[in-house]
Tab-separated table of C-alpha atoms and ligand atoms in Angstrom:
chain	number	residue	atom	x	y	z
A	9	MET	CA	-8.068	3.962	18.885
A	10	ALA	CA	-6.296	2.280	21.761
A	11	ASP	CA	-4.455	4.439	24.267
A	12	ALA	CA	-2.678	1.607	26.026
A	13	SER	CA	0.761	1.452	27.603
A	14	LEU	CA	3.511	-1.012	26.758
A	15	LEU	CA	7.267	-1.377	27.138
A	16	ILE	CA	8.909	-3.096	24.160
A	17	ARG	CA	12.232	-4.290	25.483
A	18	GLY	CA	15.440	-5.738	24.132
A	19	GLY	CA	14.867	-5.302	20.411
A	20	ARG	CA	16.888	-3.729	17.615
A	21	LEU	CA	15.005	-0.464	17.135
A	22	ILE	CA	15.089	0.972	13.611
A	23	ASP	CA	13.465	4.358	13.052
A	24	PRO	CA	14.406	5.748	9.617
A	25	ALA	CA	12.834	9.144	10.363
A	26	SER	CA	15.333	9.769	13.160
A	27	ARG	CA	18.098	7.616	11.630
A	28	LEU	CA	18.138	5.320	14.630
A	29	ASP	CA	19.335	1.729	14.375
A	30	ALA	CA	20.417	0.483	17.779
A	31	PRO	CA	19.485	-1.882	20.613
A	32	LEU	CA	16.944	0.356	22.358
A	33	ASP	CA	13.741	-0.041	24.348
A	34	LEU	CA	10.498	1.683	23.412
A	35	LEU	CA	8.084	2.907	26.067
A	36	ILE	CA	4.543	3.656	24.930
A	37	GLU	CA	2.228	5.393	27.407
A	38	LYS	CA	-1.442	6.151	26.805
A	39	GLY	CA	-1.101	5.305	23.138
A	40	LEU	CA	1.887	7.562	22.407
A	41	VAL	CA	5.644	7.068	22.313
A	42	ARG	CA	6.946	8.287	25.654
A	43	ARG	CA	10.638	7.339	25.542
A	44	VAL	CA	13.211	5.592	23.419
A	45	GLY	CA	16.354	4.575	25.263
A	46	PRO	CA	18.559	1.821	26.659
A	47	ASP	CA	17.432	-0.286	29.615
A	48	LEU	CA	14.107	1.420	30.267
A	49	LYS	CA	12.268	0.228	33.386
A	50	PRO	CA	8.556	-0.471	33.075
A	51	PRO	CA	6.410	1.936	35.099
A	52	PRO	CA	3.993	0.199	37.489
A	53	ARG	CA	1.328	-1.947	35.777
A	54	VAL	CA	2.807	-1.402	32.299
A	55	PRO	CA	3.136	-4.744	30.476
A	56	VAL	CA	6.429	-5.714	28.850
A	57	LEU	CA	6.873	-7.206	25.401
A	58	ASP	CA	10.187	-9.033	25.070
A	59	ALA	CA	11.624	-8.240	21.638
A	60	ALA	CA	15.042	-9.870	22.100
A	61	GLY	CA	16.380	-10.986	18.735
A	62	LEU	CA	13.679	-9.025	16.896
A	63	VAL	CA	13.492	-5.751	14.969
A	64	VAL	CA	11.231	-3.006	16.339
A	65	ALA	CA	10.070	-0.685	13.557
A	66	PRO	CA	7.552	2.155	13.406
A	67	GLY	CA	4.067	0.858	12.601
A	68	PHE	CA	3.880	-0.155	8.960
A	69	ILE	CA	1.373	1.751	6.807
A	70	ASP	CA	-0.206	0.141	3.755
A	71	ALA	CA	-1.302	3.188	1.791
A	72	HIS	CA	-3.259	1.243	-0.832
A	73	VAL	CA	-5.913	-1.278	0.188
A	74	HIS	CA	-9.491	-2.150	-0.755
A	75	LEU	CA	-11.611	-3.011	2.274
A	76	ARG	CA	-14.854	-3.534	0.290
A	77	GLU	CA	-17.224	-2.241	2.978
A	78	PRO	CA	-19.828	-0.932	2.287
A	79	GLY	CA	-21.186	-2.730	-0.727
A	80	PHE	CA	-19.017	-5.813	-1.210
A	81	GLU	CA	-18.940	-7.449	2.213
A	82	TYR	CA	-18.838	-10.912	0.650
A	83	LYS	CA	-15.237	-10.115	-0.406
A	84	GLU	CA	-14.035	-8.380	2.753
A	85	THR	CA	-15.356	-6.358	5.683
A	86	LEU	CA	-13.664	-3.681	7.737
A	87	ALA	CA	-13.269	-6.268	10.494
A	88	THR	CA	-11.696	-9.006	8.354
A	89	GLY	CA	-9.584	-6.498	6.418
A	90	ALA	CA	-8.275	-4.917	9.626
A	91	ALA	CA	-7.544	-8.365	11.080
A	92	ALA	CA	-5.592	-9.241	7.919
A	93	ALA	CA	-3.694	-5.952	8.208
A	94	ALA	CA	-2.789	-6.607	11.847
A	95	ALA	CA	-1.690	-10.187	11.049
A	96	GLY	CA	0.483	-8.800	8.250
A	97	GLY	CA	2.209	-6.263	10.491
A	98	MET	CA	0.262	-3.243	9.228
A	99	CYS	CA	-0.754	-0.724	11.892
A	100	ALA	CA	-2.568	1.565	9.460
A	101	VAL	CA	-4.109	1.356	6.016
A	102	ALA	CA	-5.358	3.929	3.520
A	103	ALA	CA	-8.590	2.661	1.999
A	104	MET	CA	-9.439	3.220	-1.652
A	105	PRO	CA	-12.896	4.620	-2.382
A	106	ASN	CA	-14.343	2.023	-4.760
A	107	THR	CA	-17.016	1.010	-2.268
A	108	ASN	CA	-20.762	1.310	-2.801
A	109	PRO	CA	-21.563	4.064	-2.121
A	110	PRO	CA	-18.120	5.605	-2.625
A	111	PRO	CA	-16.937	8.452	-0.362
A	112	ASP	CA	-17.559	11.249	-2.856
A	113	THR	CA	-19.156	13.812	-0.519
A	114	GLY	CA	-18.241	15.156	2.903
A	115	GLN	CA	-21.213	13.312	4.379
A	116	ARG	CA	-20.141	9.961	2.918
A	117	MET	CA	-16.538	10.559	3.983
A	118	ALA	CA	-17.764	11.200	7.538
A	119	GLU	CA	-19.746	7.947	7.345
A	120	ALA	CA	-16.687	6.047	6.107
A	121	LEU	CA	-14.665	7.361	9.057
A	122	ALA	CA	-17.452	6.558	11.521
A	123	ARG	CA	-17.724	3.019	10.150
A	124	ALA	CA	-13.960	2.478	10.507
A	125	LYS	CA	-13.827	3.810	14.056
A	126	GLY	CA	-12.774	1.179	16.561
A	127	SER	CA	-11.092	-1.000	13.917
A	128	LEU	CA	-8.138	-3.126	14.983
A	129	VAL	CA	-5.793	-0.916	12.924
A	130	ARG	CA	-6.004	2.721	11.841
A	131	VAL	CA	-8.057	3.250	8.682
A	132	TYR	CA	-7.560	6.419	6.620
A	133	PRO	CA	-10.132	6.789	3.841
A	134	ILE	CA	-9.155	8.153	0.449
A	135	GLY	CA	-11.806	10.322	-1.200
A	136	CYS	CA	-13.015	10.175	-4.792
A	137	ILE	CA	-11.715	12.545	-7.452
A	138	THR	CA	-15.005	12.505	-9.362
A	139	LEU	CA	-18.621	12.078	-8.288
A	140	GLY	CA	-19.496	8.407	-8.059
A	141	ARG	CA	-16.037	7.643	-9.536
A	142	GLN	CA	-17.764	8.169	-12.865
A	143	GLY	CA	-15.229	10.573	-14.334
A	144	GLY	CA	-17.920	13.069	-15.327
A	145	ALA	CA	-17.839	15.779	-12.660
A	146	LEU	CA	-15.409	16.705	-9.934
A	147	ALA	CA	-16.273	15.570	-6.395
A	148	PRO	CA	-16.307	18.341	-3.751
A	149	LEU	CA	-12.616	17.946	-2.919
A	150	GLU	CA	-12.505	20.744	-0.365
A	151	GLU	CA	-15.437	19.228	1.524
A	152	LEU	CA	-13.828	15.781	1.346
A	153	ALA	CA	-10.570	17.196	2.682
A	154	ARG	CA	-12.351	18.871	5.574
A	155	ALA	CA	-14.099	15.584	6.373
A	156	GLY	CA	-10.766	13.744	6.554
A	157	ALA	CA	-9.716	12.451	3.120
A	158	VAL	CA	-5.954	11.779	3.063
A	159	ALA	CA	-5.740	11.656	-0.756
A	160	PHE	CA	-8.005	11.659	-3.794
A	161	SER	CA	-8.360	8.739	-6.202
A	162	ASP	CA	-10.828	7.004	-8.480
A	163	ASP	CA	-8.620	3.895	-8.188
A	164	GLY	CA	-9.721	1.173	-10.564
A	165	ASP	CA	-10.729	3.804	-13.088
A	166	PRO	CA	-8.729	6.630	-14.631
A	167	VAL	CA	-9.757	10.268	-14.859
A	168	ALA	CA	-9.898	10.396	-18.633
A	169	ASP	CA	-10.971	14.056	-18.834
A	170	GLU	CA	-7.812	16.152	-18.870
A	171	GLY	CA	-9.591	19.337	-17.811
A	172	LEU	CA	-11.066	17.619	-14.765
A	173	MET	CA	-7.687	16.250	-13.759
A	174	ARG	CA	-6.136	19.670	-14.139
A	175	ARG	CA	-8.754	21.237	-11.841
A	176	ALA	CA	-8.282	18.400	-9.347
A	177	LEU	CA	-4.529	19.046	-9.234
A	178	GLU	CA	-5.099	22.777	-8.739
A	179	LEU	CA	-7.377	21.994	-5.802
A	180	GLY	CA	-4.924	19.415	-4.470
A	181	ARG	CA	-2.223	22.062	-4.395
A	182	ARG	CA	-4.491	24.497	-2.525
A	183	LEU	CA	-5.562	21.828	-0.033
A	184	GLY	CA	-2.128	20.253	0.346
A	185	ILE	CA	-3.567	16.820	-0.436
A	186	PRO	CA	-2.101	14.573	-3.148
A	187	LEU	CA	-3.964	13.237	-6.156
A	188	ALA	CA	-3.436	9.483	-6.507
A	189	PRO	CA	-5.145	8.638	-9.787
A	190	HIS	CA	-5.346	5.256	-11.471
A	191	GLU	CA	-3.235	5.883	-14.578
A	192	GLU	CA	-4.572	3.980	-17.563
A	193	VAL	CA	-5.604	4.880	-21.091
A	194	LYS	CA	-8.663	2.664	-21.438
A	195	ALA	CA	-8.669	2.996	-25.210
A	196	LEU	CA	-5.424	1.008	-25.161
A	197	THR	CA	-6.303	-1.543	-22.492
A	198	THR	CA	-10.021	-2.326	-22.612
A	199	GLY	CA	-10.594	-6.060	-22.925
A	200	GLY	CA	-7.040	-6.806	-21.874
A	201	CYS	CA	-6.448	-9.202	-19.017
A	202	MET	CA	-2.654	-9.279	-18.757
A	203	HIS	CA	0.492	-7.462	-19.902
A	204	GLU	CA	0.809	-7.209	-23.685
A	205	GLY	CA	3.928	-9.136	-24.634
A	206	GLN	CA	5.232	-12.517	-25.663
A	207	VAL	CA	3.245	-14.363	-23.022
A	208	SER	CA	-0.090	-12.782	-23.966
A	209	ALA	CA	0.668	-13.554	-27.609
A	210	ARG	CA	1.465	-17.167	-26.742
A	211	LEU	CA	-1.737	-17.497	-24.709
A	212	GLY	CA	-3.743	-15.765	-27.408
A	213	VAL	CA	-5.336	-13.263	-25.015
A	214	LYS	CA	-5.665	-9.499	-25.352
A	215	GLY	CA	-2.878	-7.652	-23.616
A	216	MET	CA	-2.569	-4.320	-21.822
A	217	PRO	CA	0.438	-2.490	-23.299
A	218	SER	CA	2.893	-0.580	-21.119
A	219	ALA	CA	1.915	2.534	-23.053
A	220	GLY	CA	-1.549	2.293	-21.461
A	221	GLU	CA	0.080	3.319	-18.189
A	222	GLU	CA	2.896	5.522	-19.454
A	223	LYS	CA	0.818	7.780	-21.706
A	224	MET	CA	-1.570	8.732	-18.904
A	225	ILE	CA	1.304	9.330	-16.507
A	226	ALA	CA	3.049	11.528	-19.073
A	227	ARG	CA	-0.188	13.528	-19.400
A	228	ASP	CA	-0.510	14.000	-15.657
A	229	LEU	CA	3.157	14.932	-15.205
A	230	GLU	CA	2.553	17.698	-17.749
A	231	LEU	CA	-0.467	18.822	-15.699
A	232	VAL	CA	1.694	18.845	-12.555
A	233	ARG	CA	4.151	21.054	-14.424
A	234	GLN	CA	1.301	23.451	-15.217
A	235	THR	CA	-0.436	23.446	-11.832
A	236	GLY	CA	2.142	22.539	-9.190
A	237	GLY	CA	-0.404	20.083	-7.763
A	238	PRO	CA	0.973	17.142	-5.763
A	239	LEU	CA	0.777	13.819	-7.622
A	240	HIS	CA	1.297	10.449	-5.932
A	241	LEU	CA	1.511	7.794	-8.625
A	242	ILE	CA	0.073	4.570	-7.286
A	243	HIS	CA	0.963	1.067	-8.453
A	244	ILE	CA	3.558	1.981	-11.094
A	245	SER	CA	4.557	-1.103	-13.049
A	246	THR	CA	6.708	-0.367	-16.114
A	247	ALA	CA	10.353	0.506	-16.699
A	248	GLY	CA	9.183	3.451	-18.824
A	249	THR	CA	7.200	4.848	-15.898
A	250	VAL	CA	10.245	4.704	-13.622
A	251	GLU	CA	12.127	6.836	-16.164
A	252	LEU	CA	9.241	9.328	-16.419
A	253	VAL	CA	9.170	9.692	-12.635
A	254	ARG	CA	12.958	9.975	-12.435
A	255	ARG	CA	12.953	12.872	-14.897
A	256	ALA	CA	9.986	14.569	-13.217
A	257	LYS	CA	11.756	14.425	-9.865
A	258	GLU	CA	14.966	15.757	-11.401
A	259	ALA	CA	12.901	18.652	-12.736
A	260	GLY	CA	11.715	19.335	-9.200
A	261	LEU	CA	8.056	18.430	-9.725
A	262	PRO	CA	6.000	17.475	-6.630
A	263	VAL	CA	5.739	13.831	-7.680
A	264	THR	CA	6.034	10.672	-5.604
A	265	CYS	CA	5.294	7.067	-6.462
A	266	GLU	CA	4.408	3.647	-5.136
A	267	VAL	CA	5.195	0.100	-6.211
A	268	LEU	CA	3.176	-2.952	-5.184
A	269	THR	CA	4.796	-6.007	-3.635
A	270	HIS	CA	3.887	-8.306	-6.539
A	271	HIS	CA	5.411	-5.963	-9.133
A	272	PHE	CA	8.941	-6.415	-7.784
A	273	VAL	CA	8.544	-10.195	-7.486
A	274	LEU	CA	6.478	-11.682	-10.331
A	275	THR	CA	6.480	-11.433	-14.135
A	276	ASP	CA	3.686	-11.992	-16.652
A	277	GLU	CA	4.820	-15.614	-16.929
A	278	GLU	CA	2.932	-16.137	-13.684
A	279	VAL	CA	-0.346	-15.663	-15.603
A	280	GLU	CA	0.555	-18.658	-17.732
A	281	ARG	CA	1.097	-20.737	-14.585
A	282	GLN	CA	-1.753	-19.441	-12.394
A	283	GLY	CA	-4.330	-17.849	-14.677
A	284	ALA	CA	-6.759	-15.457	-12.979
A	285	GLN	CA	-4.973	-15.859	-9.643
A	286	ALA	CA	-2.232	-13.689	-11.188
A	287	LYS	CA	-4.597	-11.204	-12.876
A	288	MET	CA	-4.459	-7.644	-11.648
A	289	SER	CA	-4.426	-4.078	-12.965
A	290	PRO	CA	-1.864	-2.861	-13.728
A	291	PRO	CA	-0.816	-6.351	-14.786
A	292	LEU	CA	2.346	-8.274	-13.979
A	293	ARG	CA	4.901	-7.088	-16.542
A	294	GLY	CA	8.093	-8.446	-18.086
A	295	ARG	CA	11.422	-9.289	-16.450
A	296	ALA	CA	12.969	-5.911	-17.402
A	297	ASP	CA	10.083	-4.116	-15.681
A	298	VAL	CA	10.526	-6.135	-12.481
A	299	GLU	CA	14.232	-5.251	-12.549
A	300	ALA	CA	13.319	-1.584	-13.074
A	301	MET	CA	11.081	-1.681	-9.977
A	302	ARG	CA	13.954	-3.047	-7.880
A	303	ARG	CA	16.390	-0.474	-9.268
A	304	GLY	CA	13.850	2.321	-8.803
A	305	LEU	CA	13.444	1.329	-5.158
A	306	ALA	CA	17.194	1.112	-4.593
A	307	GLU	CA	17.842	4.477	-6.245
A	308	GLY	CA	15.034	6.231	-4.400
A	309	VAL	CA	12.970	7.005	-7.491
A	310	ILE	CA	10.218	4.849	-5.958
A	311	ASP	CA	9.159	6.259	-2.596
A	312	THR	CA	6.767	3.734	-1.105
A	313	ILE	CA	5.660	0.101	-1.163
A	314	ALA	CA	2.017	-0.933	-0.793
A	315	THR	CA	-0.122	-3.998	-1.490
A	316	ASP	CA	-3.253	-2.922	-3.420
A	317	HIS	CA	-4.930	-5.612	-1.262
A	318	ALA	CA	-7.924	-6.453	-3.469
A	319	PRO	CA	-10.037	-9.299	-2.091
A	320	HIS	CA	-12.341	-11.274	-4.397
A	321	SER	CA	-14.385	-14.400	-3.743
A	322	ALA	CA	-13.151	-17.845	-4.775
A	323	GLU	CA	-16.014	-18.080	-7.261
A	324	GLU	CA	-15.035	-14.795	-8.932
A	325	LYS	CA	-11.384	-15.767	-9.237
A	326	SER	CA	-12.216	-19.259	-10.550
A	327	ARG	CA	-13.734	-17.751	-13.704
A	328	PRO	CA	-11.791	-17.911	-16.973
A	329	LEU	CA	-8.961	-15.369	-17.272
A	330	ALA	CA	-10.915	-12.915	-19.396
A	331	GLN	CA	-13.941	-12.883	-17.060
A	332	ALA	CA	-12.285	-12.927	-13.630
A	333	PRO	CA	-11.936	-9.599	-11.783
A	334	PHE	CA	-8.580	-7.808	-11.412
A	335	GLY	CA	-6.732	-7.949	-8.106
A	336	ILE	CA	-5.056	-10.045	-5.430
A	337	VAL	CA	-4.904	-9.888	-1.637
A	338	GLY	CA	-1.620	-8.704	-0.185
A	339	LEU	CA	-1.772	-7.629	3.439
A	340	GLU	CA	-0.560	-10.919	4.890
A	341	THR	CA	2.335	-11.498	2.486
A	342	ALA	CA	3.699	-7.938	2.173
A	343	VAL	CA	6.347	-7.936	4.880
A	344	GLY	CA	7.603	-11.412	3.955
A	345	LEU	CA	7.894	-10.502	0.272
A	346	THR	CA	9.672	-7.225	1.105
A	347	LEU	CA	12.212	-8.923	3.347
A	348	THR	CA	12.765	-11.926	1.072
A	349	TYR	CA	12.937	-10.197	-2.318
A	350	LEU	CA	14.369	-6.805	-1.361
A	351	VAL	CA	16.285	-7.021	1.921
A	352	HIS	CA	17.695	-10.554	1.930
A	353	ALA	CA	18.224	-10.278	-1.836
A	354	GLY	CA	20.416	-7.211	-1.284
A	355	VAL	CA	18.252	-4.708	-3.191
A	356	LEU	CA	17.513	-2.500	-0.158
A	357	ASP	CA	19.073	-2.331	3.258
A	358	LEU	CA	16.660	-2.979	6.108
A	359	ALA	CA	16.288	0.667	7.183
A	360	ALA	CA	15.498	1.739	3.604
A	361	ALA	CA	12.883	-0.984	3.265
A	362	ILE	CA	11.272	0.042	6.556
A	363	GLU	CA	11.302	3.686	5.475
A	364	LYS	CA	9.265	2.843	2.362
A	365	TRP	CA	6.561	1.284	4.551
A	366	THR	CA	6.544	3.909	7.316
A	367	TRP	CA	8.019	7.394	7.132
A	368	ALA	CA	7.611	7.743	3.352
A	369	PRO	CA	3.844	7.051	3.158
A	370	ALA	CA	3.259	9.062	6.351
A	371	ARG	CA	5.068	12.040	4.825
A	372	ILE	CA	3.323	11.814	1.458
A	373	LEU	CA	-0.205	11.404	2.863
A	374	ARG	CA	0.525	13.637	5.886
A	375	LEU	CA	-0.496	10.894	8.280
A	376	PRO	CA	0.392	10.819	11.942
A	377	GLY	CA	2.827	8.018	12.732
A	378	GLY	CA	5.520	6.496	10.561
A	379	HIS	CA	8.200	7.345	13.135
A	380	LEU	CA	9.111	6.567	16.755
A	381	SER	CA	9.934	10.001	18.156
A	382	PRO	CA	8.505	10.820	21.598
A	383	GLY	CA	4.982	12.205	21.291
A	384	GLY	CA	4.273	10.208	18.120
A	385	LEU	CA	1.762	7.386	17.754
A	386	GLY	CA	2.574	4.311	19.811
A	387	ASP	CA	2.460	2.026	16.777
A	388	ALA	CA	5.151	-0.574	16.128
A	389	THR	CA	5.749	-3.517	13.830
A	390	ILE	CA	7.880	-6.242	15.388
A	391	ILE	CA	9.812	-8.263	12.825
A	392	ASP	CA	11.615	-11.591	12.944
A	393	LEU	CA	14.102	-11.041	10.108
A	394	ASN	CA	15.023	-14.663	9.597
A	395	LYS	CA	11.817	-16.538	10.370
A	396	GLU	CA	11.204	-19.008	7.543
A	397	TRP	CA	7.580	-19.641	6.730
A	398	THR	CA	5.357	-20.870	3.939
A	399	VAL	CA	2.410	-18.853	2.654
A	400	ASP	CA	-0.788	-20.764	3.471
A	401	ALA	CA	-3.801	-18.858	2.150
A	402	SER	CA	-6.192	-21.080	4.101
A	403	ARG	CA	-4.881	-19.398	7.262
A	404	PHE	CA	-5.381	-15.811	6.093
A	405	ARG	CA	-7.467	-13.520	8.305
A	406	SER	CA	-8.757	-11.897	5.140
A	407	LYS	CA	-12.127	-13.136	3.967
A	408	SER	CA	-10.590	-13.813	0.557
A	409	ARG	CA	-7.761	-16.099	-0.502
A	410	ASN	CA	-6.884	-14.773	-3.958
A	411	THR	CA	-3.109	-14.780	-3.874
A	412	PRO	CA	-0.556	-16.028	-6.411
A	413	PHE	CA	1.904	-16.620	-3.538
A	414	SER	CA	0.376	-19.788	-2.062
A	415	GLY	CA	3.158	-22.192	-1.129
A	416	TYR	CA	5.892	-19.532	-1.381
A	417	LYS	CA	8.683	-20.017	1.125
A	418	LEU	CA	9.549	-16.626	2.583
A	419	ARG	CA	12.226	-15.467	4.994
A	420	GLY	CA	11.218	-12.750	7.455
A	421	LYS	CA	7.849	-11.978	8.993
A	422	ALA	CA	6.005	-9.498	11.148
A	423	VAL	CA	5.494	-11.441	14.385
A	424	ALA	CA	3.714	-8.799	16.462
A	425	THR	CA	1.752	-5.645	15.694
A	426	VAL	CA	1.203	-2.843	18.186
A	427	VAL	CA	-1.350	-0.067	17.622
A	428	GLY	CA	-1.576	2.720	20.174
A	429	GLY	CA	0.291	0.610	22.716
A	430	LYS	CA	-2.081	-2.321	22.284
A	431	VAL	CA	-0.837	-5.646	20.911
A	432	VAL	CA	-3.341	-6.322	18.110
A	433	TYR	CA	-1.499	-9.348	16.740
A	434	SER	CA	1.218	-11.586	18.152
A	435	GLU	CA	2.932	-14.851	17.364
A	436	LEU	CA	5.229	-14.426	20.368
A	437	ALA	CA	4.974	-16.752	23.316
B	716	LIG	ZN1	-6.086	-0.424	-6.020
């Protein structure tokens, strides 16, 4: 990773981890934060980035992306995925393991890390819970942890076997690494292509009921109660889940959770308008669920925001609703959606929104970064809070264009991205 030097001057620096929100300069030297203070002078030969009128935040971390390499390079590669991340203001991503082969051994995890080395942004691989993501036998979690896994997940597929999940949580507790399972009871959802509700009934397609998510989460919360293993619930999508998590946290269980950008913006009505372009798992839910996501964020029940960036080819997404694959891209719309629908809409104040993209995921996955204290990673996301822009998928850096947000007018954008003191993306003059 870059170990460059840079002075970011004149911005409004917001660092939730140290409760800073003030006009301060940020000096990065040899890839690390050296100083935060007023009126810093650039040391000799250190370039200056003028951030007047802009917000300087710790580097954003998208803790849930699919980079598709190896195995599905026609959808995305490490290079195009990292370029999309940088253009979206993300300095680091945690990559889900549904590649081919998946990182389900120490050797494969080492290969995944080697492949990602030198990427434009930091890439933290997540290891499998089960061998081959097949749900039949536990992957060697200790070996995966030693090789560098930041979490364990079979994302895309649940761990149906309760005994396996219990052992995984016991190991997660010993290793200090969270389990981040895909929570879905397949017996309730198989064949479904959208949320089960009035819209699915009207369209005459098979739905995926909220209970498909909530029942599996209830099971795993019970296993956390038994084992004390850390559970990070990814892509929660129903009002019922928010209540389950609220109660688990009140009971002191080691549980955290994530919401995706589209789940606090769109409802299942979008499937009626856009078909497969709005198909993902978990699906877009009803209006009350979207409201529950916003309330859960505001009340702190929901810890982090992520994208579940899931690139698919145009051909795949042009198939009929029932045949098209689940998932949408998200890296290049995430910051704009967060600012437009949470900050400008008055759901979260700016520091709280930044926290959910920086310090919170760093804390949960024990990643370096996520803050701007001296000695920390020299990663920063530079934001123009009021920049108005229109989502144009044809200009995405991602190899894929499958977004339901084409044509959306958003307010607020990441305009420069700094990783290890190096400017990896900039719209500034
Ligand atoms: Zn995912």
